[in-house]
mmCIF file of C-alpha atoms and ligand atoms in Angstrom:
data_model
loop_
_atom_site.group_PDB
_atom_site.id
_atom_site.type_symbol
_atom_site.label_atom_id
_atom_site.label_comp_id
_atom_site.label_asym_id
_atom_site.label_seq_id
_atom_site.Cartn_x
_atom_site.Cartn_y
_atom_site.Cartn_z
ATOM 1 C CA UNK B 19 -48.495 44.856 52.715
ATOM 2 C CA UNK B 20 -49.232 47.577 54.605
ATOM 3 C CA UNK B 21 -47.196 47.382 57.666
ATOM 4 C CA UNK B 22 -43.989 46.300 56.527
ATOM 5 C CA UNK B 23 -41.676 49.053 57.489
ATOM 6 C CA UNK B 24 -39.916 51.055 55.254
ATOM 7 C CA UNK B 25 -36.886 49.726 55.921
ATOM 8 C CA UNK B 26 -37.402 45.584 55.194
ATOM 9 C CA UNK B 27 -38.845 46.906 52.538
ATOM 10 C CA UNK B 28 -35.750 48.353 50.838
ATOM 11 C CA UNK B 29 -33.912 45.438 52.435
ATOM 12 C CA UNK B 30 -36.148 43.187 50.400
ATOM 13 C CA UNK B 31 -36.114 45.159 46.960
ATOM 14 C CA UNK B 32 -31.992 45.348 47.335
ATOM 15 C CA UNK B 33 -32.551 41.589 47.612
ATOM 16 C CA UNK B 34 -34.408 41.015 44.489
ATOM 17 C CA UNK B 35 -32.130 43.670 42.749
ATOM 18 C CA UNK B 36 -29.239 41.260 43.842
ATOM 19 C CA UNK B 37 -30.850 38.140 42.590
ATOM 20 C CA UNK B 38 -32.089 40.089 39.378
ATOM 21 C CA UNK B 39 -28.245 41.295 38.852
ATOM 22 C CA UNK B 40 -27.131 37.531 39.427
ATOM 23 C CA UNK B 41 -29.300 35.904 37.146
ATOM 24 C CA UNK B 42 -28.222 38.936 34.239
ATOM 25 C CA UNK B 43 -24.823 38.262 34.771
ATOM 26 C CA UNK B 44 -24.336 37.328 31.297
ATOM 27 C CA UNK B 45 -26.622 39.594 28.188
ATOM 28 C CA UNK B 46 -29.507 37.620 27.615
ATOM 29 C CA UNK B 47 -29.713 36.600 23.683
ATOM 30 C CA UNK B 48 -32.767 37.443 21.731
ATOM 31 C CA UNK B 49 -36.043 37.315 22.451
ATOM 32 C CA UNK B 50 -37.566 34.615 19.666
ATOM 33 C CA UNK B 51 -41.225 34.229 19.163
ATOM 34 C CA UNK B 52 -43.265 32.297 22.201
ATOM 35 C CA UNK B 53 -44.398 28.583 20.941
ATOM 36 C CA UNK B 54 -47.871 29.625 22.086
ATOM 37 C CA UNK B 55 -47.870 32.094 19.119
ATOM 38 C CA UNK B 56 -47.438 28.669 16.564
ATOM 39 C CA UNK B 57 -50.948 28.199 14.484
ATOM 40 C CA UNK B 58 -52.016 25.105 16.022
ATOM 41 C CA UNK B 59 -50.065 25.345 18.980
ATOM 42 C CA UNK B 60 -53.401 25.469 21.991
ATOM 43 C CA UNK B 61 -52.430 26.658 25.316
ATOM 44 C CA UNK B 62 -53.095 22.250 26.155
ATOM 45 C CA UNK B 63 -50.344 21.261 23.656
ATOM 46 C CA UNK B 64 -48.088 24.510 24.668
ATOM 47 C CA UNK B 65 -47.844 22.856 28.135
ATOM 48 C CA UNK B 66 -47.266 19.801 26.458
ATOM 49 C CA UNK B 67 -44.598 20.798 24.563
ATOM 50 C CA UNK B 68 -42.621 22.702 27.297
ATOM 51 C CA UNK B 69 -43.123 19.556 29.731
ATOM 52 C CA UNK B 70 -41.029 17.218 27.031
ATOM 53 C CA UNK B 71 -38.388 19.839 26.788
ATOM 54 C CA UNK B 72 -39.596 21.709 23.384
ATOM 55 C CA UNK B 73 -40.426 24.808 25.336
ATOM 56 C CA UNK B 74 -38.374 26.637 22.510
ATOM 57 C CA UNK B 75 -39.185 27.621 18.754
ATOM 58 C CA UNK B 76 -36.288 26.058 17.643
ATOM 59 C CA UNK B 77 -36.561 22.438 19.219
ATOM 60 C CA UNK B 78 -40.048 22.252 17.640
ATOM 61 C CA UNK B 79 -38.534 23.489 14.344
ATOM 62 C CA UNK B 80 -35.892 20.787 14.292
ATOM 63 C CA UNK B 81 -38.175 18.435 16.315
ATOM 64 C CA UNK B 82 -39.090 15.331 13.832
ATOM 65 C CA UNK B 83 -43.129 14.987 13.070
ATOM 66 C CA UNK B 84 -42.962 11.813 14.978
ATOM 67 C CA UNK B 85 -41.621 12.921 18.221
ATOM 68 C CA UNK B 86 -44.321 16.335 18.104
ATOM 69 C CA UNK B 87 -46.961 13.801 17.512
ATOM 70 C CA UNK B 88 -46.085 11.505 20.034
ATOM 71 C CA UNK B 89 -45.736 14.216 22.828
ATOM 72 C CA UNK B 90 -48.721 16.061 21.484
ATOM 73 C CA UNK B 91 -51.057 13.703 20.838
ATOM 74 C CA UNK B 92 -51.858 14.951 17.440
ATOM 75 C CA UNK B 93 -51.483 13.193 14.119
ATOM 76 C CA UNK B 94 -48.524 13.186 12.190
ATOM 77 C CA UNK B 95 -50.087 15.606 9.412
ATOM 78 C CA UNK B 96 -51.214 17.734 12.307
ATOM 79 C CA UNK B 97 -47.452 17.748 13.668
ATOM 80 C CA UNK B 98 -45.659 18.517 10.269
ATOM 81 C CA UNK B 99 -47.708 21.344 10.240
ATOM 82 C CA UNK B 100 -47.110 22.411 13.329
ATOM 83 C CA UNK B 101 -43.296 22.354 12.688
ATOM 84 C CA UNK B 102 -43.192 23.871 9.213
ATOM 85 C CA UNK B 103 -45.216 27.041 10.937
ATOM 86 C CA UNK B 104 -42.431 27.391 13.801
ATOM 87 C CA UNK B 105 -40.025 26.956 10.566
ATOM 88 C CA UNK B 106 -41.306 29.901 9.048
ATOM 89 C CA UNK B 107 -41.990 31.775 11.912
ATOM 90 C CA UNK B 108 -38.050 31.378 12.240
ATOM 91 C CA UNK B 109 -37.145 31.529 8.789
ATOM 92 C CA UNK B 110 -34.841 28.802 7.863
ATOM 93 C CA UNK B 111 -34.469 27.418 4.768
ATOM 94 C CA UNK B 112 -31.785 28.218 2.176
ATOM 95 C CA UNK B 113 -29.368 31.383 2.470
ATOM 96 C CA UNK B 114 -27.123 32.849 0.108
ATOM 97 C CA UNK B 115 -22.902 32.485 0.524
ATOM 98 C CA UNK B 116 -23.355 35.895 1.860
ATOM 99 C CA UNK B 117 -25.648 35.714 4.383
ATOM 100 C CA UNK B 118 -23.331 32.340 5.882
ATOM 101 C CA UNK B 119 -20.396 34.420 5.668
ATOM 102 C CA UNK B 120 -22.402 37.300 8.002
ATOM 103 C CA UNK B 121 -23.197 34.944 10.123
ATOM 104 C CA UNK B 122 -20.101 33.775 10.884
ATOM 105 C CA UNK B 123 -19.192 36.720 12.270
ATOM 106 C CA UNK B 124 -21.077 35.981 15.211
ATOM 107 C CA UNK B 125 -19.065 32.559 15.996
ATOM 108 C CA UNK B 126 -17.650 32.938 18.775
ATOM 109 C CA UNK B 127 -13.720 31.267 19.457
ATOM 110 C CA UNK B 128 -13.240 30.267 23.101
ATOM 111 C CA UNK B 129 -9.311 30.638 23.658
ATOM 112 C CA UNK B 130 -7.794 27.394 24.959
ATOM 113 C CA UNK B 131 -5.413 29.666 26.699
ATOM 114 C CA UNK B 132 -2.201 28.884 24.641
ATOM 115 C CA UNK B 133 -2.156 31.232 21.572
ATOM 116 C CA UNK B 134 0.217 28.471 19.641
ATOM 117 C CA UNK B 135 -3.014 26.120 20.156
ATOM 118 C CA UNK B 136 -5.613 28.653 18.972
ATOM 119 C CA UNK B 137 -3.703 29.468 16.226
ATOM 120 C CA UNK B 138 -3.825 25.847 15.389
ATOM 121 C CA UNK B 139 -7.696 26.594 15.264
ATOM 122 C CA UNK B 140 -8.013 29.552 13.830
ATOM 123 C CA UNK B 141 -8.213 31.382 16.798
ATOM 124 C CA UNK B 142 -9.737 29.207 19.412
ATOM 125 C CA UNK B 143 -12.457 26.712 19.656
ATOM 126 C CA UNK B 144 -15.441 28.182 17.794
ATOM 127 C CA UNK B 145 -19.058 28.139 18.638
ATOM 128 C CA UNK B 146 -21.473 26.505 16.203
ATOM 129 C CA UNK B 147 -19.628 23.028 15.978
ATOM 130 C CA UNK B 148 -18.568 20.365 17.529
ATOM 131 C CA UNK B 149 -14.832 19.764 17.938
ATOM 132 C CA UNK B 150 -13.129 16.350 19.319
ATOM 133 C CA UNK B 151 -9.932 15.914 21.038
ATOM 134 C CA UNK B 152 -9.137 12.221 21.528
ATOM 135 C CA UNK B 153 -5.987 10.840 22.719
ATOM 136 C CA UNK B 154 -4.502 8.456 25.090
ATOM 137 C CA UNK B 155 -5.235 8.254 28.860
ATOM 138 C CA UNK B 156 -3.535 11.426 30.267
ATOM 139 C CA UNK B 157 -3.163 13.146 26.858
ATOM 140 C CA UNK B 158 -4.940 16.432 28.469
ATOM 141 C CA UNK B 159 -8.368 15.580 27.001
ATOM 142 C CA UNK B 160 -10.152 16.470 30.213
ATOM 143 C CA UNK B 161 -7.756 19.227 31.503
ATOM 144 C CA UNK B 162 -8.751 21.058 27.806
ATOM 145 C CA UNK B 163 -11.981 20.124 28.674
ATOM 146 C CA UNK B 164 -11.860 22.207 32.811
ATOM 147 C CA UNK B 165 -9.502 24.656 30.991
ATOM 148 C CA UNK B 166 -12.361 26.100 28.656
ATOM 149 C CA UNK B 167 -15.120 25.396 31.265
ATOM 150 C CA UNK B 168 -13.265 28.580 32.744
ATOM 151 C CA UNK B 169 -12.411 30.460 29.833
ATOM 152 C CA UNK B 170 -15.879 30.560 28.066
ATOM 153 C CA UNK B 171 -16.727 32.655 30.629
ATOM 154 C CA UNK B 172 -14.148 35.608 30.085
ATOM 155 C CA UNK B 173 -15.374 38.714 27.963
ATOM 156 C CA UNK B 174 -15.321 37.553 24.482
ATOM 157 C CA UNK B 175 -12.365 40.483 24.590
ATOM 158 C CA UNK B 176 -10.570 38.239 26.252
ATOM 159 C CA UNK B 177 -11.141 35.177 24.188
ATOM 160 C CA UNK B 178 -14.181 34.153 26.475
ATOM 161 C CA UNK B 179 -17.606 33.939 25.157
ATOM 162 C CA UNK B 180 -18.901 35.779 28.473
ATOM 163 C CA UNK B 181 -21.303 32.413 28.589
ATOM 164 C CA UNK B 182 -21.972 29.666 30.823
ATOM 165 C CA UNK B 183 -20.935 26.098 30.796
ATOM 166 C CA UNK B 184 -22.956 22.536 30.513
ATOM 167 C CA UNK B 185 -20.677 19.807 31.425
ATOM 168 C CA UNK B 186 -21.928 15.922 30.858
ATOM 169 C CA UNK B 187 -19.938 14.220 33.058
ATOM 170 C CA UNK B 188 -19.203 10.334 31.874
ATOM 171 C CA UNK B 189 -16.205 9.499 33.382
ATOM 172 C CA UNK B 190 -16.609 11.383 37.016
ATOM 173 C CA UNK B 191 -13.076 13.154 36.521
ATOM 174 C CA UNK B 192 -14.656 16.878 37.285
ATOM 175 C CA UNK B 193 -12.750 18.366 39.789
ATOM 176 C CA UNK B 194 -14.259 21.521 41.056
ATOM 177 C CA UNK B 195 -10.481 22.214 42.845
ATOM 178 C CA UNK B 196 -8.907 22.276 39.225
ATOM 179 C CA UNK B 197 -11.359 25.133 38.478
ATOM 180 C CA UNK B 198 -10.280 26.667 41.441
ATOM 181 C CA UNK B 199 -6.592 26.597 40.336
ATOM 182 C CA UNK B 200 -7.587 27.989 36.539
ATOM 183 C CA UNK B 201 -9.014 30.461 38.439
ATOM 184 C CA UNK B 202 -6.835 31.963 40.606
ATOM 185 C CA UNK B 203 -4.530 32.036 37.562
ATOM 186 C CA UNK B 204 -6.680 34.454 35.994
ATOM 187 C CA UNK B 205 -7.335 36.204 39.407
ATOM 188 C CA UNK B 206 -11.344 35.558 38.675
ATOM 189 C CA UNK B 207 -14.058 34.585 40.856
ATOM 190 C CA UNK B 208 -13.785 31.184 41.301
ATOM 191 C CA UNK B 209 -17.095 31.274 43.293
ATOM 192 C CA UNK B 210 -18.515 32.593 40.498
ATOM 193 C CA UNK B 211 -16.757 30.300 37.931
ATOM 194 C CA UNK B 212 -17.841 26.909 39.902
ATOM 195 C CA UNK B 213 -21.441 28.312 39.740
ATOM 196 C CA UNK B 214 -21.798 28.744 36.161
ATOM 197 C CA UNK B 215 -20.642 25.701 35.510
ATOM 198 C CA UNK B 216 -23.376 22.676 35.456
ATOM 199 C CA UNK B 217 -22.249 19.238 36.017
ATOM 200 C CA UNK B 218 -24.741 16.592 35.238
ATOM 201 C CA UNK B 219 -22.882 13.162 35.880
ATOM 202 C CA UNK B 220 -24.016 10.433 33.500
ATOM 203 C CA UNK B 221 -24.239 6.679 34.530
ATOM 204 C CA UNK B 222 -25.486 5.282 31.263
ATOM 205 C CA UNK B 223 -25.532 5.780 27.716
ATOM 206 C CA UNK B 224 -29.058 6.789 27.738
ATOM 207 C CA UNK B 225 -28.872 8.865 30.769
ATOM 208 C CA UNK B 226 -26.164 10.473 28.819
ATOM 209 C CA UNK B 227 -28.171 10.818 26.150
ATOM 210 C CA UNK B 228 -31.049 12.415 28.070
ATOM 211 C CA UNK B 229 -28.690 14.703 29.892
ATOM 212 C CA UNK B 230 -28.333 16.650 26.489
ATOM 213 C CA UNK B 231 -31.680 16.779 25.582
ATOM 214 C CA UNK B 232 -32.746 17.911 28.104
ATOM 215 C CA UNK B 233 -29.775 20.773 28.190
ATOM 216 C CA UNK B 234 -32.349 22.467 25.548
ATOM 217 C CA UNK B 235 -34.174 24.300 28.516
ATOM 218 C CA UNK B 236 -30.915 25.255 30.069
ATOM 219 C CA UNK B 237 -29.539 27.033 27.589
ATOM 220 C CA UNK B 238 -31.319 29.867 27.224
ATOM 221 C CA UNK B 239 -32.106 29.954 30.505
ATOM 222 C CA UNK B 240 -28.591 30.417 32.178
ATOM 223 C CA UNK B 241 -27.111 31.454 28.742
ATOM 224 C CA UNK B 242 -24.647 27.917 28.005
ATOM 225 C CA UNK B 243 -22.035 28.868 25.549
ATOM 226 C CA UNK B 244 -20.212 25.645 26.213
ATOM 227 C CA UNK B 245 -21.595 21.813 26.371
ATOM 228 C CA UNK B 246 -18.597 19.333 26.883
ATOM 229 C CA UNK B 247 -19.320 15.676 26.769
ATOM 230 C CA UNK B 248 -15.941 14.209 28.826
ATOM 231 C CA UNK B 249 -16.521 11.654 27.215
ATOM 232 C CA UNK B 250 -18.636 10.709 24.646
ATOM 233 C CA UNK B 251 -17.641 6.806 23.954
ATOM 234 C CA UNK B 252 -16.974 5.344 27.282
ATOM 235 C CA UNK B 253 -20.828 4.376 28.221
ATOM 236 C CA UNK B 254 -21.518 3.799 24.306
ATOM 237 C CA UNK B 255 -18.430 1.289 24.680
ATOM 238 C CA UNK B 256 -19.399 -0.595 27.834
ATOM 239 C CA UNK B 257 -23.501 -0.589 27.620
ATOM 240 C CA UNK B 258 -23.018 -1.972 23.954
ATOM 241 C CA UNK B 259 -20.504 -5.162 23.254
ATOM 242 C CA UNK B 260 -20.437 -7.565 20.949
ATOM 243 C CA UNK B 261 -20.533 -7.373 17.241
ATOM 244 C CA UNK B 262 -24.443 -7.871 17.273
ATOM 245 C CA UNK B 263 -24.725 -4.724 19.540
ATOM 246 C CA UNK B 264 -22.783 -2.399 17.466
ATOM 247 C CA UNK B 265 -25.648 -1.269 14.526
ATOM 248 C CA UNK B 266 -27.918 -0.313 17.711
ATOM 249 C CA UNK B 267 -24.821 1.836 19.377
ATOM 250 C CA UNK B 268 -24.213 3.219 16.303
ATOM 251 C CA UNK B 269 -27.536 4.382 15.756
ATOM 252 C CA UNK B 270 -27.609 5.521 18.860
ATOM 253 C CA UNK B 271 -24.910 7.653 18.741
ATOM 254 C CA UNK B 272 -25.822 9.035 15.469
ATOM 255 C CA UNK B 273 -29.065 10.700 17.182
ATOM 256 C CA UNK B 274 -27.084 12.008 19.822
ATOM 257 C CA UNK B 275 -24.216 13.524 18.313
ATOM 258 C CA UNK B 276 -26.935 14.757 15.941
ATOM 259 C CA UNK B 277 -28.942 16.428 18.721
ATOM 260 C CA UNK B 278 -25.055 18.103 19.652
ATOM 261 C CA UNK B 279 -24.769 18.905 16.560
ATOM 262 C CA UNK B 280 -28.157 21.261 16.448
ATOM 263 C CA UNK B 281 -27.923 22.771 19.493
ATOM 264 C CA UNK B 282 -24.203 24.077 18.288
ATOM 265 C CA UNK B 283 -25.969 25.708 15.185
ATOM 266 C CA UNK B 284 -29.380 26.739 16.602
ATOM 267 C CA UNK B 285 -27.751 28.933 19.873
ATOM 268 C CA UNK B 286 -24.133 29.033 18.237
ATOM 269 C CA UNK B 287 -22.419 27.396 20.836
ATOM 270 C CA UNK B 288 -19.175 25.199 21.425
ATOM 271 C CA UNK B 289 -19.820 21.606 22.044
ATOM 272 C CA UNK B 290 -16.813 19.716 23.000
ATOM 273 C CA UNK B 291 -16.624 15.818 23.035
ATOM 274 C CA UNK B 292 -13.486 14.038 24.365
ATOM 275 C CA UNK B 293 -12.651 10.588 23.195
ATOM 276 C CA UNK B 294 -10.675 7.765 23.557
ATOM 277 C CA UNK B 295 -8.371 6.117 21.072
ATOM 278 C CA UNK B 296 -7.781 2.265 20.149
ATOM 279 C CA UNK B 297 -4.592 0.827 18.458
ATOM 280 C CA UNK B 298 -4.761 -0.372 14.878
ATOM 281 C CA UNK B 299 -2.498 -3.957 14.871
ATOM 282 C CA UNK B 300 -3.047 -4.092 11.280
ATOM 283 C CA UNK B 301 -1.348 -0.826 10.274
ATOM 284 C CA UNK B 302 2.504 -1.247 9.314
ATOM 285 C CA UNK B 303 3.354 2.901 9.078
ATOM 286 C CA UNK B 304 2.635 5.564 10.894
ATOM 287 C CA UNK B 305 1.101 6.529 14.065
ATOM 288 C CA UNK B 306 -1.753 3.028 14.781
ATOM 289 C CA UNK B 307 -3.577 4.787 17.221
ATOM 290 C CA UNK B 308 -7.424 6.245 16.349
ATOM 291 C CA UNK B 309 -10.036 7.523 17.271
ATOM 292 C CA UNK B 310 -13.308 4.528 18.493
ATOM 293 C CA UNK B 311 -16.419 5.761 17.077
ATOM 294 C CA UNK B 312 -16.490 4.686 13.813
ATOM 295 C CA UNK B 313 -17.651 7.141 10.867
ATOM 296 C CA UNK B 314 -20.372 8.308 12.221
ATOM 297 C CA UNK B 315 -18.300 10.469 14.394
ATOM 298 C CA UNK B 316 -15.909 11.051 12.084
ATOM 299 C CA UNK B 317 -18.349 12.977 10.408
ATOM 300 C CA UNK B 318 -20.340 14.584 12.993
ATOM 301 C CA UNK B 319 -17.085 16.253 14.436
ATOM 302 C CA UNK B 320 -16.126 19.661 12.859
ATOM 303 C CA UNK B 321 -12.855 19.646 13.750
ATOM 304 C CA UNK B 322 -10.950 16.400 15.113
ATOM 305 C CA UNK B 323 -7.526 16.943 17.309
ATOM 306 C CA UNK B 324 -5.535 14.256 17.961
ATOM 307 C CA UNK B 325 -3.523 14.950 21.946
ATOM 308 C CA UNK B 326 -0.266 13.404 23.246
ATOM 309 C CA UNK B 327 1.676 13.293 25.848
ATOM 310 C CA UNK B 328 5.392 14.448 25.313
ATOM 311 C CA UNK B 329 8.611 15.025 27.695
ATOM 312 C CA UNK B 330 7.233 16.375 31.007
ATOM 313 C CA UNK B 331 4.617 18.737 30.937
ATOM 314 C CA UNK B 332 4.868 19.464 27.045
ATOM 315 C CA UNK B 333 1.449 18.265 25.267
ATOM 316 C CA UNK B 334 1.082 18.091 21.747
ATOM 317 C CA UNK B 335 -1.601 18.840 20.152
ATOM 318 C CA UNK B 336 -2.253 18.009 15.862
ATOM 319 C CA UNK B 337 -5.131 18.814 13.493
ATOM 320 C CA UNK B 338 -6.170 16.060 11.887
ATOM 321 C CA UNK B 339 -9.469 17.539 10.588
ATOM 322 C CA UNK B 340 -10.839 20.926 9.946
ATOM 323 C CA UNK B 341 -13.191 22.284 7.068
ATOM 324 C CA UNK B 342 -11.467 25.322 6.196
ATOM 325 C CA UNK B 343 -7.657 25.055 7.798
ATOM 326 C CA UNK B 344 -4.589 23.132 6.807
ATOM 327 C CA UNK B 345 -3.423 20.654 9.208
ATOM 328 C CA UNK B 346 -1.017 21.238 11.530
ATOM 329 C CA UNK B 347 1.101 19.818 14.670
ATOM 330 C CA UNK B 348 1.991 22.571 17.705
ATOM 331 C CA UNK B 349 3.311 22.161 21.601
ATOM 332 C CA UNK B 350 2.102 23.552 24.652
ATOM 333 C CA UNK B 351 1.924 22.403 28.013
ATOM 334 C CA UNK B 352 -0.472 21.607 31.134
ATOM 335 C CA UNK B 353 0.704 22.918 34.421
ATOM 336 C CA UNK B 354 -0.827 23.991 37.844
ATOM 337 C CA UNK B 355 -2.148 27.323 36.002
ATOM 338 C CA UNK B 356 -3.442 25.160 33.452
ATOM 339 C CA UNK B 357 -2.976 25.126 29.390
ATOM 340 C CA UNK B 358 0.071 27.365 29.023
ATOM 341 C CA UNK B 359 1.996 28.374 25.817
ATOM 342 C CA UNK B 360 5.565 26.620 26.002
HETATM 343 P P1 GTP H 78 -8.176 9.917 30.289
HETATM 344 O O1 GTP H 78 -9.462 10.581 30.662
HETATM 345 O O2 GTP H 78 -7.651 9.042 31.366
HETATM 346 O O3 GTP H 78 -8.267 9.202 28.978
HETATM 347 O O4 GTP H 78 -7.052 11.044 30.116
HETATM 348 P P2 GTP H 78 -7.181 12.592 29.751
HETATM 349 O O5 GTP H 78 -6.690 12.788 28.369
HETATM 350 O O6 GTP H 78 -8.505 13.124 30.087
HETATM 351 O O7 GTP H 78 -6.072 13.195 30.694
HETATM 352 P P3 GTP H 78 -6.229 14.405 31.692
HETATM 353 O O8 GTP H 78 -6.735 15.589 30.997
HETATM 354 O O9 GTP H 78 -6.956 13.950 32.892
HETATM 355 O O10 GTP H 78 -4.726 14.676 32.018
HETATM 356 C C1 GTP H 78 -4.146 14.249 33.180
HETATM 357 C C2 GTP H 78 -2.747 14.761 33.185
HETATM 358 O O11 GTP H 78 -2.741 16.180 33.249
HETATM 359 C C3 GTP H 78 -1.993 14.289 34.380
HETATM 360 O O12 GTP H 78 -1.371 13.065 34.112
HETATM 361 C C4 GTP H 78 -0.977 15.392 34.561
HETATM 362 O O13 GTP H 78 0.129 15.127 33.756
HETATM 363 C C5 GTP H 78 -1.660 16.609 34.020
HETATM 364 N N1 GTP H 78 -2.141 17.470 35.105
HETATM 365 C C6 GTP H 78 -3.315 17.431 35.745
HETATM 366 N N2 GTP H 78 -3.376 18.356 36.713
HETATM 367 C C7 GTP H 78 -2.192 18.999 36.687
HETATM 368 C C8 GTP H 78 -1.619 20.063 37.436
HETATM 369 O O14 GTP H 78 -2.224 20.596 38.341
HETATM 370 N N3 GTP H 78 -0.365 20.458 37.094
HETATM 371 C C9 GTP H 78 0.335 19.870 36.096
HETATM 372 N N4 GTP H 78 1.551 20.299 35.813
HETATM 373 N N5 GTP H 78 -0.171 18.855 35.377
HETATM 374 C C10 GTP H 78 -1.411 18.436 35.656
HETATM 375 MG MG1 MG H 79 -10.216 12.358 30.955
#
């Protein structure tokens, strides 16, 4: 406009330069191919496509042909085309040892913020799988869970992942103040912490459920290094019970942890489940608690790590699963500051 002095004028264009600088906090990744550019893909089924939440190459390259043909409207051969183009277009497919082991040198370990602890790991929770702590009630599942909500967003320098933070709520423990105190510890922002952290409180399996997928247009977006699901059972438990129930739940669950499961890989990112434990009557030796899920977590979760509660503020925390590290038990402990080396 013509008459808008010079000065709003520079007011407004600091404004937008503020806003710009906000929303680039963190490096944006790389640009991938728009779906518009799929063969097949019309500017009708584009729109489509980004209403349902598969706005991304990716999501239609893992998408099933039944789910593109149901949101598209298009036949099922229509849809497996349409997928194995955005496949290509992304090349997956096989990939020699060598090009797995390069690519692991972009995963990412968020530091739990003992070093004892991400030793235990291999140096931290690492990006492109899921890992599970379960324990008993006060075992630290959901302080671990606030603890790395704040540290995903250090420098990866720093044992960060400079990323953002998606946090499915199931249990409505989130306490914004215990981010606060994290925080301070670390003399950051806490302003800044809270708001790149997204809560989304679940009141059902299946809201919990369509919480994640729907984390799919987030993550780009607002750059999510982190997705914790605190936790995953307790709506599976309650919203299915009975013996006849539990085929459905577990079916269920299988296609969510399996949608966890490909975000992780396809924007290498940490997803973090909590979970609770049930005793074991029938078990003479050893330790009768374990984890409730049944196999099909079992093997969803890349790493599994068992929590407890020792004297005081010690926690211990054991490996009880891991594809390439040897189990192993180590101490640390919770206090104001949060997860501490002893
Ligand atoms: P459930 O969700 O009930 O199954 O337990 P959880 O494993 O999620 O336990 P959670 O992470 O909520 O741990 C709670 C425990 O952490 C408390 O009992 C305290 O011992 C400890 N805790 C929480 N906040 C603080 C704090 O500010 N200082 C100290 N020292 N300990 C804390
Ligand atoms: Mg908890």
């Amino acid at each position: 406009m013509e008459n808008i002095n010079e000065e709003e004028k520079q007011e407004d264009d600091s404004k937008i330069n503020e806003k710009d600088k906000k929303e680039n906090d963190f490096k944006k990744p790389e640009e991938e191919p728009s779906i518009d550019s799929i063969p097949g893909v019309g500017p009708k089924t584009a729109e489509k496509l980004k209403e349902t939440g598969y706005g991304n190459m990716m999501a239609i390259a893992t998408a099933s042909a039944a789910e593109i043909s149901a949101i598209c409207e298009i036949g099922v051969p229509t849809a497996n085309k349409v997928i194995a183009a955005a496949r290509s277009m992304l090349n997956m497919g096989y990939e020699t040892g060598l090009d797995v082991l390069e690519k692991r040198g972009d995963i990412l370990k968020i530091s739990t913020g003992s070093n004892s602890f991400d030793e235990l790991l291999g140096g931290g929770f690492e990006s492109s799988s899921i890992i599970e702590c379960y324990g008993a009630f006060g075992s630290a599942k959901t302080q671990i869970a606030h603890q790395l909500a704040v540290n995903v967003q250090l420098p990866i320098e720093q044992g960060g992942a400079n990323g953002a933070c998606l946090y499915v709520d199931t249990e409505h423990t989130f306490r914004p103040e215990r981010i606060i105190e994290m925080a301070r510890a670390k003399e950051m922002d806490e302003k800044k912490i809270l708001s790149n952290i997204y809560v989304g409180k679940a009141y059902n399996s299946d809201h919990q459920i369509l919480l994640v997928e729907k984390a799919k247009d987030m993550i780009k977006e607002k750059n999510i290094k982190l997705i914790i699901v605190d936790s995953l059972m307790s709506h599976f438990r309650s919203d299915y019970i009975g013996r006849g129930s539990l085929a459905n739940r577990q079916q269920k669950l299988n296609t969510h942890l399996h949608t966890l499961s490909k975000l992780a890989d396809a924007f290498n990112l940490v997803v973090y489940i909590t979970n609770q434990v049930m005793s074991k009557p029938d078990m003479l030796f050893g330790d009768p608690t374990q984890a409730v899920g049944g196999h099909v977590l079992h093997h969803a979760a890349t790493f599994r790590i068992y929590l407890r509660k020792s004297k005081g503020d010690t926690r211990v925390a054991k490996l009880v699963d891991s594809p390439n590290l040897p189990d192993g038990e180590i101490l640390y402990k919770i206090t104001t500051n949060g997860v501490e080396d002893m």
